[in-house]
Coordinates of C-alpha atoms and ligand atoms in Angstrom, one line a residue:
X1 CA -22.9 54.2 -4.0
X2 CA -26.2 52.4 -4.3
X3 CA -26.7 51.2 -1.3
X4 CA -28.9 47.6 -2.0
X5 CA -30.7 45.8 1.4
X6 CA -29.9 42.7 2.0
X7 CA -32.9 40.6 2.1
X8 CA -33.1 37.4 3.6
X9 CA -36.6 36.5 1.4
X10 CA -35.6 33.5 -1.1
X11 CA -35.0 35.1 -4.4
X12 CA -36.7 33.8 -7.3
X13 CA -35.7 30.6 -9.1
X14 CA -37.1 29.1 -12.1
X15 CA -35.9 25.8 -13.6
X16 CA -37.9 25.9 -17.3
X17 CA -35.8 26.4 -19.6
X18 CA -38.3 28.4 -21.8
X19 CA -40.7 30.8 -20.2
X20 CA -43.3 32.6 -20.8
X21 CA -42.9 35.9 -21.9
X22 CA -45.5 37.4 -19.4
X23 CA -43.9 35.4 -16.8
X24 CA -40.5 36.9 -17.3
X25 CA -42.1 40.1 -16.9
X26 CA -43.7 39.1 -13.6
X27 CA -41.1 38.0 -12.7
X28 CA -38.8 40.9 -13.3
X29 CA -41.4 43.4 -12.4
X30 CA -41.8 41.6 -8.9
X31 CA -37.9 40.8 -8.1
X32 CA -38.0 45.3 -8.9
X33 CA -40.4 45.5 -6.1
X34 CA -38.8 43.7 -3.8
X35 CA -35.2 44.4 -4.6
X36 CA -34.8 40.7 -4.6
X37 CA -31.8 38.7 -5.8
X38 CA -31.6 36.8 -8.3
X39 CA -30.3 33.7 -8.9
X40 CA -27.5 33.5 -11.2
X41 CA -28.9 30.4 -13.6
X42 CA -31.8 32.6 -14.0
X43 CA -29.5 35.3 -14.8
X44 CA -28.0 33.6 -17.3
X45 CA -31.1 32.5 -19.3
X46 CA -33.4 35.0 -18.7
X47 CA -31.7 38.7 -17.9
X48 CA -32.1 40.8 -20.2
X49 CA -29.7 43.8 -20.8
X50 CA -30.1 47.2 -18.7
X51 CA -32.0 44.9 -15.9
X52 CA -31.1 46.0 -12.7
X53 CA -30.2 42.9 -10.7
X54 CA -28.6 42.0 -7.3
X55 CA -26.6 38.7 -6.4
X56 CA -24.7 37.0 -3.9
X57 CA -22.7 34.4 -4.1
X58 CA -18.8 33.0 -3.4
X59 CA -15.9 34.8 -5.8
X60 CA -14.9 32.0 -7.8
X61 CA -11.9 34.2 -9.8
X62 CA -10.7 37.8 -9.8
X63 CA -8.4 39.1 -12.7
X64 CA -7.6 42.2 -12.0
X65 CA -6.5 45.1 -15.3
X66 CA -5.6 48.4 -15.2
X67 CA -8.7 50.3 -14.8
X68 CA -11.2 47.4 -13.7
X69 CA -11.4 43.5 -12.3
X70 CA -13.5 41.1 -13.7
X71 CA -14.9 38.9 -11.0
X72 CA -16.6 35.5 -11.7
X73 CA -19.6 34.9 -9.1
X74 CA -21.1 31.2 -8.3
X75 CA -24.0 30.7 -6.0
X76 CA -25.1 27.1 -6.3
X77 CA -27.7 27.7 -9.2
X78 CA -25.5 27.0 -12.2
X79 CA -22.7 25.1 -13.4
X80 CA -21.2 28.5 -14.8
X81 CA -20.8 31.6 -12.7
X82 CA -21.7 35.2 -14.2
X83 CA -19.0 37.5 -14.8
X84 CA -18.8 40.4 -12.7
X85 CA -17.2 43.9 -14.0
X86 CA -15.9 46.2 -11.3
X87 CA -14.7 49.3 -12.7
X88 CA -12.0 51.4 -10.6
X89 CA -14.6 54.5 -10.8
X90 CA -16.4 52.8 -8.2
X91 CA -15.8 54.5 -5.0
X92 CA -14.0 52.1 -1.9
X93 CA -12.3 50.3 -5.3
X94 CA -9.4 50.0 -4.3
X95 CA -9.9 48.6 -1.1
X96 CA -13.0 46.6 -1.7
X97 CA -11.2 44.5 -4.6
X98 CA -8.4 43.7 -2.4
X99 CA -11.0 41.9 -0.2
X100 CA -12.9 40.1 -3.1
X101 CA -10.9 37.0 -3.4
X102 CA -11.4 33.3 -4.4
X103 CA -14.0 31.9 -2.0
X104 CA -15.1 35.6 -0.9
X105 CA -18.6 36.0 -0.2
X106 CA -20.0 38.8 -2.1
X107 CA -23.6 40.9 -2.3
X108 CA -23.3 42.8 -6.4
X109 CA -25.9 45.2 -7.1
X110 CA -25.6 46.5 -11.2
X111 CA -26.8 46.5 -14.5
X112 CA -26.8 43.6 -17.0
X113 CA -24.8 44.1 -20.1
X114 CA -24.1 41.9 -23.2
X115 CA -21.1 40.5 -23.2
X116 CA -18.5 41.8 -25.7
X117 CA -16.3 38.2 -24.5
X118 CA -17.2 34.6 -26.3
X119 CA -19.2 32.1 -24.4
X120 CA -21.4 34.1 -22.6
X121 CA -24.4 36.3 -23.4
X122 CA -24.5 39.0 -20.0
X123 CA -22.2 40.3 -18.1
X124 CA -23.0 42.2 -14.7
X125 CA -21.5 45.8 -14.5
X126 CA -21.1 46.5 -10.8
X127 CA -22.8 49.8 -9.1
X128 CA -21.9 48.2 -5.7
X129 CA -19.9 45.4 -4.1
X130 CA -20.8 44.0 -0.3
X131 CA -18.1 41.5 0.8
X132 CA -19.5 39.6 3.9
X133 CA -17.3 37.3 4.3
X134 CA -13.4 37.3 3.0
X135 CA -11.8 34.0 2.2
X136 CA -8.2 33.9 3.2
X137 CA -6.0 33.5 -0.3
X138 CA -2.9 32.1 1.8
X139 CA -5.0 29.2 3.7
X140 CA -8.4 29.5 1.6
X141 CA -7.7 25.3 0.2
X142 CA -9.6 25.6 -3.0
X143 CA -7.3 27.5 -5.4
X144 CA -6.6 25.7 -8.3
X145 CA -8.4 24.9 -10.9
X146 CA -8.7 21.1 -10.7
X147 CA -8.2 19.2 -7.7
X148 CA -8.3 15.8 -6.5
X149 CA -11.0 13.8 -5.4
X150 CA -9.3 12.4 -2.4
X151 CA -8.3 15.6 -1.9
X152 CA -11.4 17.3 -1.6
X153 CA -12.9 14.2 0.0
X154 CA -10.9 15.5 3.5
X155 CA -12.4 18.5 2.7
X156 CA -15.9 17.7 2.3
X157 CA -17.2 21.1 4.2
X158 CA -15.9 23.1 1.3
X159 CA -16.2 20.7 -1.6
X160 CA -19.7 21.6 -2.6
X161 CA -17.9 25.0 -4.1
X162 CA -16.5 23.2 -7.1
X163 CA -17.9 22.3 -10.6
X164 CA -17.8 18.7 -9.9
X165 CA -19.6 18.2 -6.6
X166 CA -21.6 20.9 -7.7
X167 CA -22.9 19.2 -10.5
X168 CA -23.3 16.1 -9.0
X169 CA -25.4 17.4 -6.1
X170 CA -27.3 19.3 -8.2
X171 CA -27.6 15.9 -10.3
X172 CA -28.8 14.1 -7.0
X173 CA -31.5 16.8 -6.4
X174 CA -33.2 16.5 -9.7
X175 CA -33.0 13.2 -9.2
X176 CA -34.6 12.5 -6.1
X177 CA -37.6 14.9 -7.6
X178 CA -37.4 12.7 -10.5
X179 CA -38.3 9.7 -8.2
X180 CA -41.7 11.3 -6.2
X181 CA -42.7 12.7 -9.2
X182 CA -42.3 8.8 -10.6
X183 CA -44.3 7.5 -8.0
X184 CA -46.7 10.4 -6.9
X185 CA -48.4 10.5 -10.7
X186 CA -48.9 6.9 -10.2
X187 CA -51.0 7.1 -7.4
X188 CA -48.2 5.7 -4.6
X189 CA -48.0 6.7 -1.4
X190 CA -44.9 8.0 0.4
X191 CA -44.3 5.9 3.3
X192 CA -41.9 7.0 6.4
X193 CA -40.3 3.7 7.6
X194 CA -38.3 4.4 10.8
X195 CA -34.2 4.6 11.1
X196 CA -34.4 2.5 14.1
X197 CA -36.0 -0.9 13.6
X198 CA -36.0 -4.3 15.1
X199 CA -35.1 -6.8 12.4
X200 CA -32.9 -7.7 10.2
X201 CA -34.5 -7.3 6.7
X202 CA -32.1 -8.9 4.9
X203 CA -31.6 -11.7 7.4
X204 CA -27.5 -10.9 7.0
X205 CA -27.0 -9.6 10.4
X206 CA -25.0 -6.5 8.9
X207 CA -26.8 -3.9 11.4
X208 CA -25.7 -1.2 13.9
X209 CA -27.0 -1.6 17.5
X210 CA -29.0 1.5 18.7
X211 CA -27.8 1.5 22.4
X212 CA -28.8 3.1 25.4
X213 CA -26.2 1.5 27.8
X214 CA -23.3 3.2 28.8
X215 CA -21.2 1.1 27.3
X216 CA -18.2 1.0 30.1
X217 CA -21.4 -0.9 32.0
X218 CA -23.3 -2.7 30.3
X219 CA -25.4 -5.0 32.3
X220 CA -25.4 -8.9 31.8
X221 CA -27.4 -11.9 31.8
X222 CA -26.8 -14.9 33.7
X223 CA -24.4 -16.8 31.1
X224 CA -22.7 -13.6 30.2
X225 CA -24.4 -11.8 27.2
X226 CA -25.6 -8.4 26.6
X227 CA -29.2 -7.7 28.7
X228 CA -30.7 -6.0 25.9
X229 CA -34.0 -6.2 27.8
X230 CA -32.2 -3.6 30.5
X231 CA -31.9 -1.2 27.1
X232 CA -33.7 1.9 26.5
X233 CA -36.5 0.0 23.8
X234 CA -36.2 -3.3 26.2
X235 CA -34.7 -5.3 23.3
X236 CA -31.9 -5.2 20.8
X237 CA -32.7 -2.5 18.7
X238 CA -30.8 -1.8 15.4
X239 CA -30.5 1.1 12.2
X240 CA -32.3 0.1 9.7
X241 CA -30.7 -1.9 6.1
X242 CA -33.9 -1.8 4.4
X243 CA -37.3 -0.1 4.9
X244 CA -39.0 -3.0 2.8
X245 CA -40.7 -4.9 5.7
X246 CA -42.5 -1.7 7.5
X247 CA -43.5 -0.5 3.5
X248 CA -45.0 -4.9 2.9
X249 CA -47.4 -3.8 5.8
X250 CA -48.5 -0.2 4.3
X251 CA -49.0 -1.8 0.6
X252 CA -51.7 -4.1 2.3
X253 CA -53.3 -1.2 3.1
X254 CA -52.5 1.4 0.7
X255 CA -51.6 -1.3 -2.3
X256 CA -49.2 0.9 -3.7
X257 CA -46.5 2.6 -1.9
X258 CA -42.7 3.2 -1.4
X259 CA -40.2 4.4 1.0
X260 CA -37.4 7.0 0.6
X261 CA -34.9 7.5 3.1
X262 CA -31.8 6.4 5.0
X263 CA -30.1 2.7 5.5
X264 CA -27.6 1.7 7.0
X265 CA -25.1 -1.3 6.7
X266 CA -22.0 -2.8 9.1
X267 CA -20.3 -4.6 6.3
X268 CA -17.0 -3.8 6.3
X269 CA -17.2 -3.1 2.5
X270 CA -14.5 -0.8 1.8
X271 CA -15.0 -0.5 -2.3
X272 CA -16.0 2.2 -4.8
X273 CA -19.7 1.0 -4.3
X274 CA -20.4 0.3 -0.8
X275 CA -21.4 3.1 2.1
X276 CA -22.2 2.2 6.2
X277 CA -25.1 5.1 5.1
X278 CA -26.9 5.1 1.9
X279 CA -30.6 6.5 0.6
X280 CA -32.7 3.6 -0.2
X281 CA -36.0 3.9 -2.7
X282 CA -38.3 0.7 -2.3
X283 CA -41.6 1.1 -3.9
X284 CA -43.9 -1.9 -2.8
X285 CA -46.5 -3.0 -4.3
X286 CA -50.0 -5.2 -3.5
X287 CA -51.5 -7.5 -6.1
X288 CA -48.0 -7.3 -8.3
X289 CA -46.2 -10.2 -9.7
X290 CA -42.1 -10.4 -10.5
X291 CA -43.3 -9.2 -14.3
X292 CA -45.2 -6.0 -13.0
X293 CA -41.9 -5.3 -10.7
X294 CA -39.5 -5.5 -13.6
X295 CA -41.5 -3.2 -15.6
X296 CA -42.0 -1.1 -12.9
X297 CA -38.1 -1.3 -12.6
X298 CA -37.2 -0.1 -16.4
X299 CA -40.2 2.7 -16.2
X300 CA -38.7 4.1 -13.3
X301 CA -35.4 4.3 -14.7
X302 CA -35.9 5.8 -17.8
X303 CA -38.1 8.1 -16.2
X304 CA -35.4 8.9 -13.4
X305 CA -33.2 9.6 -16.8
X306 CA -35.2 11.4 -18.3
X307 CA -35.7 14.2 -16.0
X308 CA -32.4 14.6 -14.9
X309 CA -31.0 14.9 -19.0
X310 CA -33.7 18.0 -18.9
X311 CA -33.5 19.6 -16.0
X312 CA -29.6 19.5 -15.9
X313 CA -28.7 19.5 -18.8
X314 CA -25.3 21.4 -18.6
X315 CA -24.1 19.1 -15.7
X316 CA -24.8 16.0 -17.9
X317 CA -22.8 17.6 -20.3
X318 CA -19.4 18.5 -18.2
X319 CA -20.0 14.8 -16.7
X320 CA -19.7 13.6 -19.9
X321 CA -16.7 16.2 -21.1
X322 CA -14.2 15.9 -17.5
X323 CA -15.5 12.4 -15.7
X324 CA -16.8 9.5 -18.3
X325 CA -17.3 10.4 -22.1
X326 CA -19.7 7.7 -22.2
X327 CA -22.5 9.7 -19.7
X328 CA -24.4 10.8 -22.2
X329 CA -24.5 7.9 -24.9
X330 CA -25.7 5.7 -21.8
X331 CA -28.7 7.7 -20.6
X332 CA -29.5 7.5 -24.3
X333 CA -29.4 4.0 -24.3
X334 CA -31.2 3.6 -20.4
X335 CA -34.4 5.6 -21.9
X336 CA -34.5 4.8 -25.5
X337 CA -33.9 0.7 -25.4
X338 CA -35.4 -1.9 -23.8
X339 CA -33.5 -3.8 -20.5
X340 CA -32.0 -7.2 -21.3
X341 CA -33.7 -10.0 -19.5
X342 CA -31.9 -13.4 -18.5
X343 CA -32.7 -15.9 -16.0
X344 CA -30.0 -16.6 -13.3
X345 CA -29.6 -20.1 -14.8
X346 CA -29.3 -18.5 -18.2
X347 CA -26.4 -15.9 -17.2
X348 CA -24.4 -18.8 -15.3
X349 CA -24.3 -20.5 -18.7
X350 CA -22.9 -17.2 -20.5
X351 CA -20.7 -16.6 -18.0
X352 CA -18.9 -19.7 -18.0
X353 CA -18.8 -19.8 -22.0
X354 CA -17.4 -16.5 -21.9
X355 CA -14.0 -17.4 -22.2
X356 CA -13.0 -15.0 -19.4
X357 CA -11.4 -16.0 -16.2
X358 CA -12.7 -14.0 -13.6
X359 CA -11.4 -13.8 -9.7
X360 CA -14.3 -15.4 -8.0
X361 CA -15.6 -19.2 -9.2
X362 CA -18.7 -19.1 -11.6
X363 CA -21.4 -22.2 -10.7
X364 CA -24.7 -22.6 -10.2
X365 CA -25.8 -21.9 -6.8
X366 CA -22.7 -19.4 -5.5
X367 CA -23.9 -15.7 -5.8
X368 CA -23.0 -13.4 -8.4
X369 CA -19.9 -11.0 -7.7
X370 CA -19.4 -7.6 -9.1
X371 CA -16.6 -9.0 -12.1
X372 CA -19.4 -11.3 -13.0
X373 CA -22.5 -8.6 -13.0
X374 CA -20.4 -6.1 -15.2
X375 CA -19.4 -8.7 -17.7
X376 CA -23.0 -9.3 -18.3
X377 CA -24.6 -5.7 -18.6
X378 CA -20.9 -4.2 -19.6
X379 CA -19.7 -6.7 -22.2
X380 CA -21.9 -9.1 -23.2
X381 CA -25.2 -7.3 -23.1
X382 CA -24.1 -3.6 -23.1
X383 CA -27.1 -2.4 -21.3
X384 CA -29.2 -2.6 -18.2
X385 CA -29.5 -6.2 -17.6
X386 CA -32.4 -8.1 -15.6
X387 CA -31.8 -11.0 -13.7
X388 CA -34.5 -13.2 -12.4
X389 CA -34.6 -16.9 -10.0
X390 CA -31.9 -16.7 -8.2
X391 CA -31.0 -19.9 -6.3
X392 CA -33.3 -19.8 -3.3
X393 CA -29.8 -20.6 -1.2
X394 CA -28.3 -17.4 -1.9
X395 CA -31.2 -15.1 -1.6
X396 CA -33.5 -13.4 1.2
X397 CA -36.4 -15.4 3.0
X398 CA -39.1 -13.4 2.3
X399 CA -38.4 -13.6 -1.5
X400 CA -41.2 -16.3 -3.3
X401 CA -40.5 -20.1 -3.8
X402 CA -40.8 -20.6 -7.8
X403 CA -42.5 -24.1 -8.7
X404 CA -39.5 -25.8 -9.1
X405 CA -38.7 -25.2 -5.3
X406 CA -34.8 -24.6 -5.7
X407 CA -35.1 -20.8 -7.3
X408 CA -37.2 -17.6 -6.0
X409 CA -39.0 -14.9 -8.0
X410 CA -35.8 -12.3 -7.6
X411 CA -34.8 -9.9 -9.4
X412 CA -31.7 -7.9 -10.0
X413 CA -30.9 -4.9 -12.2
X414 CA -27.5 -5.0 -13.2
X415 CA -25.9 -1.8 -14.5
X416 CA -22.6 -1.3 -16.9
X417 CA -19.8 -0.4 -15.0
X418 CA -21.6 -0.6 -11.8
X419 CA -23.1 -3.7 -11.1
X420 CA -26.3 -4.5 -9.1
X421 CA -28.4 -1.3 -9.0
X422 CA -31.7 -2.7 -7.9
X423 CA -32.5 -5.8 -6.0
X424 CA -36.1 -6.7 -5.9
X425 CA -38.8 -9.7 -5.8
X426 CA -41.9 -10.7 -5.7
X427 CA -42.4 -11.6 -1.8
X428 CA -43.6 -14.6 -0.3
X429 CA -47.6 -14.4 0.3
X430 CA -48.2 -18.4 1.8
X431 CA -48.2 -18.2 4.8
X432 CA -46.6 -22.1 5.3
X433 CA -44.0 -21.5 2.8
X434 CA -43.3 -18.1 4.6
X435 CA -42.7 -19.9 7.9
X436 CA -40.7 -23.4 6.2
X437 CA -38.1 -20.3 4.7
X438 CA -37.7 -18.7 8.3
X439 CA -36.6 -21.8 9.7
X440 CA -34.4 -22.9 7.0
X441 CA -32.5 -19.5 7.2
X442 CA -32.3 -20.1 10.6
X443 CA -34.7 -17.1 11.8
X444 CA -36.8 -17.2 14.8
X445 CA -39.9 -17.0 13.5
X446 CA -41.1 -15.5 16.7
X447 CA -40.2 -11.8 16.1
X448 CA -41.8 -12.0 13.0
X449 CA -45.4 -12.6 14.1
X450 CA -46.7 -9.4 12.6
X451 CA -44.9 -9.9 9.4
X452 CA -46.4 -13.1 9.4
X453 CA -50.2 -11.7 10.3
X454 CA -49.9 -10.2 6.8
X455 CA -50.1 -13.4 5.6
X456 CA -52.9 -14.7 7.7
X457 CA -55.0 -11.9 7.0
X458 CA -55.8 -10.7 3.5
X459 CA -52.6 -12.2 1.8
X460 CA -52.3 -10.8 -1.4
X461 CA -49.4 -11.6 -4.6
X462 CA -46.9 -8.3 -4.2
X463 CA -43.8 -7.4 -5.1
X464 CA -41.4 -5.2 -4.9
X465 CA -37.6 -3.7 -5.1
X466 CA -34.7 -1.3 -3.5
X467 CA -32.7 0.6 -5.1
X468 CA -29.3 2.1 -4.2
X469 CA -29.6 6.1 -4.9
X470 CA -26.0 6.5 -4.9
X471 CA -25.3 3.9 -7.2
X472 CA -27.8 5.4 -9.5
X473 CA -26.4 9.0 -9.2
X474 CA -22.5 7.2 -9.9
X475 CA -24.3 5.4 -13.1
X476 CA -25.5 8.9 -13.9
X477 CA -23.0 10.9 -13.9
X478 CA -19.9 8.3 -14.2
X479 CA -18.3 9.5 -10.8
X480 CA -16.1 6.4 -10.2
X481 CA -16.4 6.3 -6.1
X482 CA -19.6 6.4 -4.3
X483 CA -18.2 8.8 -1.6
X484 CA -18.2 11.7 -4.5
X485 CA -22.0 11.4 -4.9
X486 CA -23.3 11.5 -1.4
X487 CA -22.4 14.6 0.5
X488 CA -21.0 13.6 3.7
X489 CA -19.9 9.8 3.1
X490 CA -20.0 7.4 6.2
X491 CA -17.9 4.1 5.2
X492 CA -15.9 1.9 7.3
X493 CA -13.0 4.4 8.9
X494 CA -14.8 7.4 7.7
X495 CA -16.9 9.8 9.8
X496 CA -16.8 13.7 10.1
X497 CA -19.1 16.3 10.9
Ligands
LIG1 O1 -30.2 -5.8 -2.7 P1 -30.5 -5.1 -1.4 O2 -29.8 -5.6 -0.2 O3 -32.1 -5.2 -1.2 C1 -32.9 -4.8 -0.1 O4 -32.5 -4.3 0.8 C2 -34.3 -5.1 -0.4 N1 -35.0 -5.1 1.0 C3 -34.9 -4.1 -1.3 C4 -36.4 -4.3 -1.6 O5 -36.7 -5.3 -2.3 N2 -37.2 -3.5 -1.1 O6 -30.3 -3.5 -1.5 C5 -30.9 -2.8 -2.6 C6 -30.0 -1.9 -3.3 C7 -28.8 -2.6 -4.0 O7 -29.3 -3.1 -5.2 C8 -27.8 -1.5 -4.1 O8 -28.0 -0.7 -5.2 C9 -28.0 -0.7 -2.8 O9 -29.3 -1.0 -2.3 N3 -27.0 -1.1 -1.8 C10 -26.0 -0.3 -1.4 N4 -25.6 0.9 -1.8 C11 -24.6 1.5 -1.2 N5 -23.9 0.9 -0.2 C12 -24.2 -0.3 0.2 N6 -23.5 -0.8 1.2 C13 -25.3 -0.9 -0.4 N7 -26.0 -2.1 -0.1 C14 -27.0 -2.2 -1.0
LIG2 MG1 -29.1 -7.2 -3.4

């Protein structure tokens, strides 16, 4: 038996769909060398016939004939899996593909073939099999072909093995490269905003207390409320809902940045759209107005759409054959038209001459629920929608007063099927205004010194917006709950690991 080391060095990867020819050879040539393996979406584009490869991965079927098995291997790289053939020559046969079953983990050293079977070009003909680790066929859970999401959500340590989750992590990696590619060849910089912070962005009060105390004592002032200056930071400290504040003061010094990271929110929102943890991307930027944010907005979207449409392209296409047949027409759509724009004011009037009769009351001044969003950019528009002045009532205080002192420079993109995506504004530079808004929120301004220094010194016009990765990698691939996109989901109820 060739016996084939197992090497711990990363094997080589390549996500071009069309390379070089010299490269290939490199390539080849250098994975010989090092007896590296090879990853199997490599494999699948690139091997050639009569290459000698090696590659590891989990047994994703076995059907066993007379004199051979074929044994589909997936390792992560690909939507599909390359077929394996183990022929009963090989010695240990018998007793080696008795231990290869679903879920198996597997080393195959052999010899690329064509493939004499429809839908696929190579097959790998086995010169020897390493089994590290055997997978159970009588408790092993993943065994059928299709499962259910709920299913596999209370199994979310093994979930990653199948097409979907695959695909849609996969998805979520190209496009989070999507976004610092976005922003890097524009000149921002990446900003790290801390997880724990000590205000409440938003001004909603949905935050989790970061806590020292031991909570069976928990020391107390005088009139019987928490002594938070007794805590490990000496106040009340909190998780962050929004890294926007910490990246206002680094776009006064770097004018163009953004943040990309973890937030957290204590709304008990228990819906297909809503997580207690979610990635945030908030780009922010110096001497930008609301019109510079909203293009900013559409570019980065299209761009985000883009990329991911290229670089997994076979995932877009089984998200658009098994979960929404519409995934493909609406990336389409996202890059190649431009956003609908309406005025708050504006989509109040459509709404209520629309005939419908939604759940929740439509007026001037009361926010915007989900029905209502949907009808605009699902029905009535039937793209990405832009919504601008909100009613200052119903919005955040740092957001800027317009000129006719009721509505403020907002900003919401509103997605089919989805709702509000991004949430942006340009922010409030006068200092005056800044601290009239505080106080009619009924915020302290006192906490707020520093964000209010910004304003004393070197004010500038900027703007900026948030948006929701998982509700952009849902809108992507037209996974209906926002659990299935993230890959441990923390909601209200719902923590493991
Ligand atoms: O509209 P939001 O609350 O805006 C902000 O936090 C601003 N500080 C952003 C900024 O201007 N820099 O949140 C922004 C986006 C929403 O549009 C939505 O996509 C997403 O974050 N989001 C959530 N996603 C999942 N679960 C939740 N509970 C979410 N809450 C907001
Ligand atoms: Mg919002």
């Amino acid at each position: 038996m060739l016996v084939v080391p197992f090497t711990a060095a990363p094997p080589i990867m390549t996500h071009s769909r069309e390379r070089e020819p010299i490269t290939s050879l490199l390539v080849t040539l250098y994975s010989l060398l090092l007896v590296m393996t090879r990853r199997i979406a490599d494999l699948l584009r690139h091997g050639q016939p009569n290459e000698t490869v090696t590659i590891q991965g989990w047994v994703r079927t076995k059907r066993e004939q007379k004199e051979f098995s074929f044994v589909e291997v997936n390792d992560g790289s690909a939507m599909a899996g390359l077929q394996t053939v183990v022929s009963q020559e090989l010695p240990g046969y018998a007793e080696t593909i008795k231990r290869v079953s679903t879920g198996a983990s597997v080393e195959i050293a052999g010899t690329l073939v064509e493939s004499p079977a429809k839908g696929q070009r190579i097959e790998l003909k086995a010169e020897s099999i390493t089994v590290f680790g055997e997978a159970d066929p009588e408790t092993y859970p993943l065994q059928k072909k299709r499962h259910s999401f709920e299913f596999l959500r209370d199994i979310a340590h093994l979930r990653s093995r199948t097409n979907t989750l695959g695909a849609v992590f996969r998805v979520r990696n190209a496009a989070a490269t999507a976004i610092h590619n976005f922003f890097q060849a524009r000149g921002f910089l990446w900003i790290h905003t801390p997880i724990i912070s000590a205000s409440d962005c938003e001004g909603a009060g949905e935050m989790f207390t970061v806590t020292g105390f031991n909570l069976a004592k928990v020391p107390l002032t005088a009139d019987k409320t928490v002594d938070y200056s007794k805590d490990f930071f000496g106040k009340q400290a909190y998780l962050t809902v929004s890294g926007q504040l910490e990246a206002e003061i680094m776009a006064m010094a770097f004018a163009n940045v953004y943040t990309f990271g973890p937030t957290f929110r204590a709304e008990n929102s228990n819906t297909s759209r809503h997580l207690a943890e979610f990635w945030m991307v908030e780009p922010e930027m110096a001497f930008c107005n609301l019109q510079g944010d909203m293009e900013l907005a559409e570019a980065f979207l299209k761009h985000v759409f883009q990329h991911v449409l290229e670089t997994c392209t076979e995932d877009m296409e089984f998200f658009n054959d098994r979960i929404d047949k519409s995934v493909l027409a609406t990336a389409d759509n996202i890059i190649n038209n431009e956003f609908a724009r309406v005025t708050y004011t504006e989509a109040i009037e459509l709404l209520e001459k629309s005939g419908k009769t939604f759940e929740y009351p439509v007026e001037w001044g009361l926010d915007m629920q989900s029905e209502h969003e949907r009808y605009l950019a699902e029905e009535y528009f039937q793209k990405p929608t832009i919504v601008t002045d909100y009613p200052a009532k119903i919005k955040a205080f740092y957001m800027r007063l317009n000129d006719d002192e009721k509505t403020v420079a907002a900003m919401d993109v509103l997605a089919p099927k989805i709702g509000e995506i991004i949430g942006g504004s340009q922010r409030e530079e006068r200092l005056d205004i800044l601290e009239r808004r505080l106080q009619a929120v009924g915020l302290d301004p006192a906490p707020y010194w520093w964000y209010l220094d910004l304003r004393r010194y070197g004010t500038v016009p900027h703007a900026g917006f948030g948006l929701g990765f998982e509700r952009l990698v849902q809108f992507m691939t037209g996974m209906g709950n926002i659990r299935d996109v993230i890959p441990f989901p923390r909601a209200p109820q719902e923590v493991e690991f």
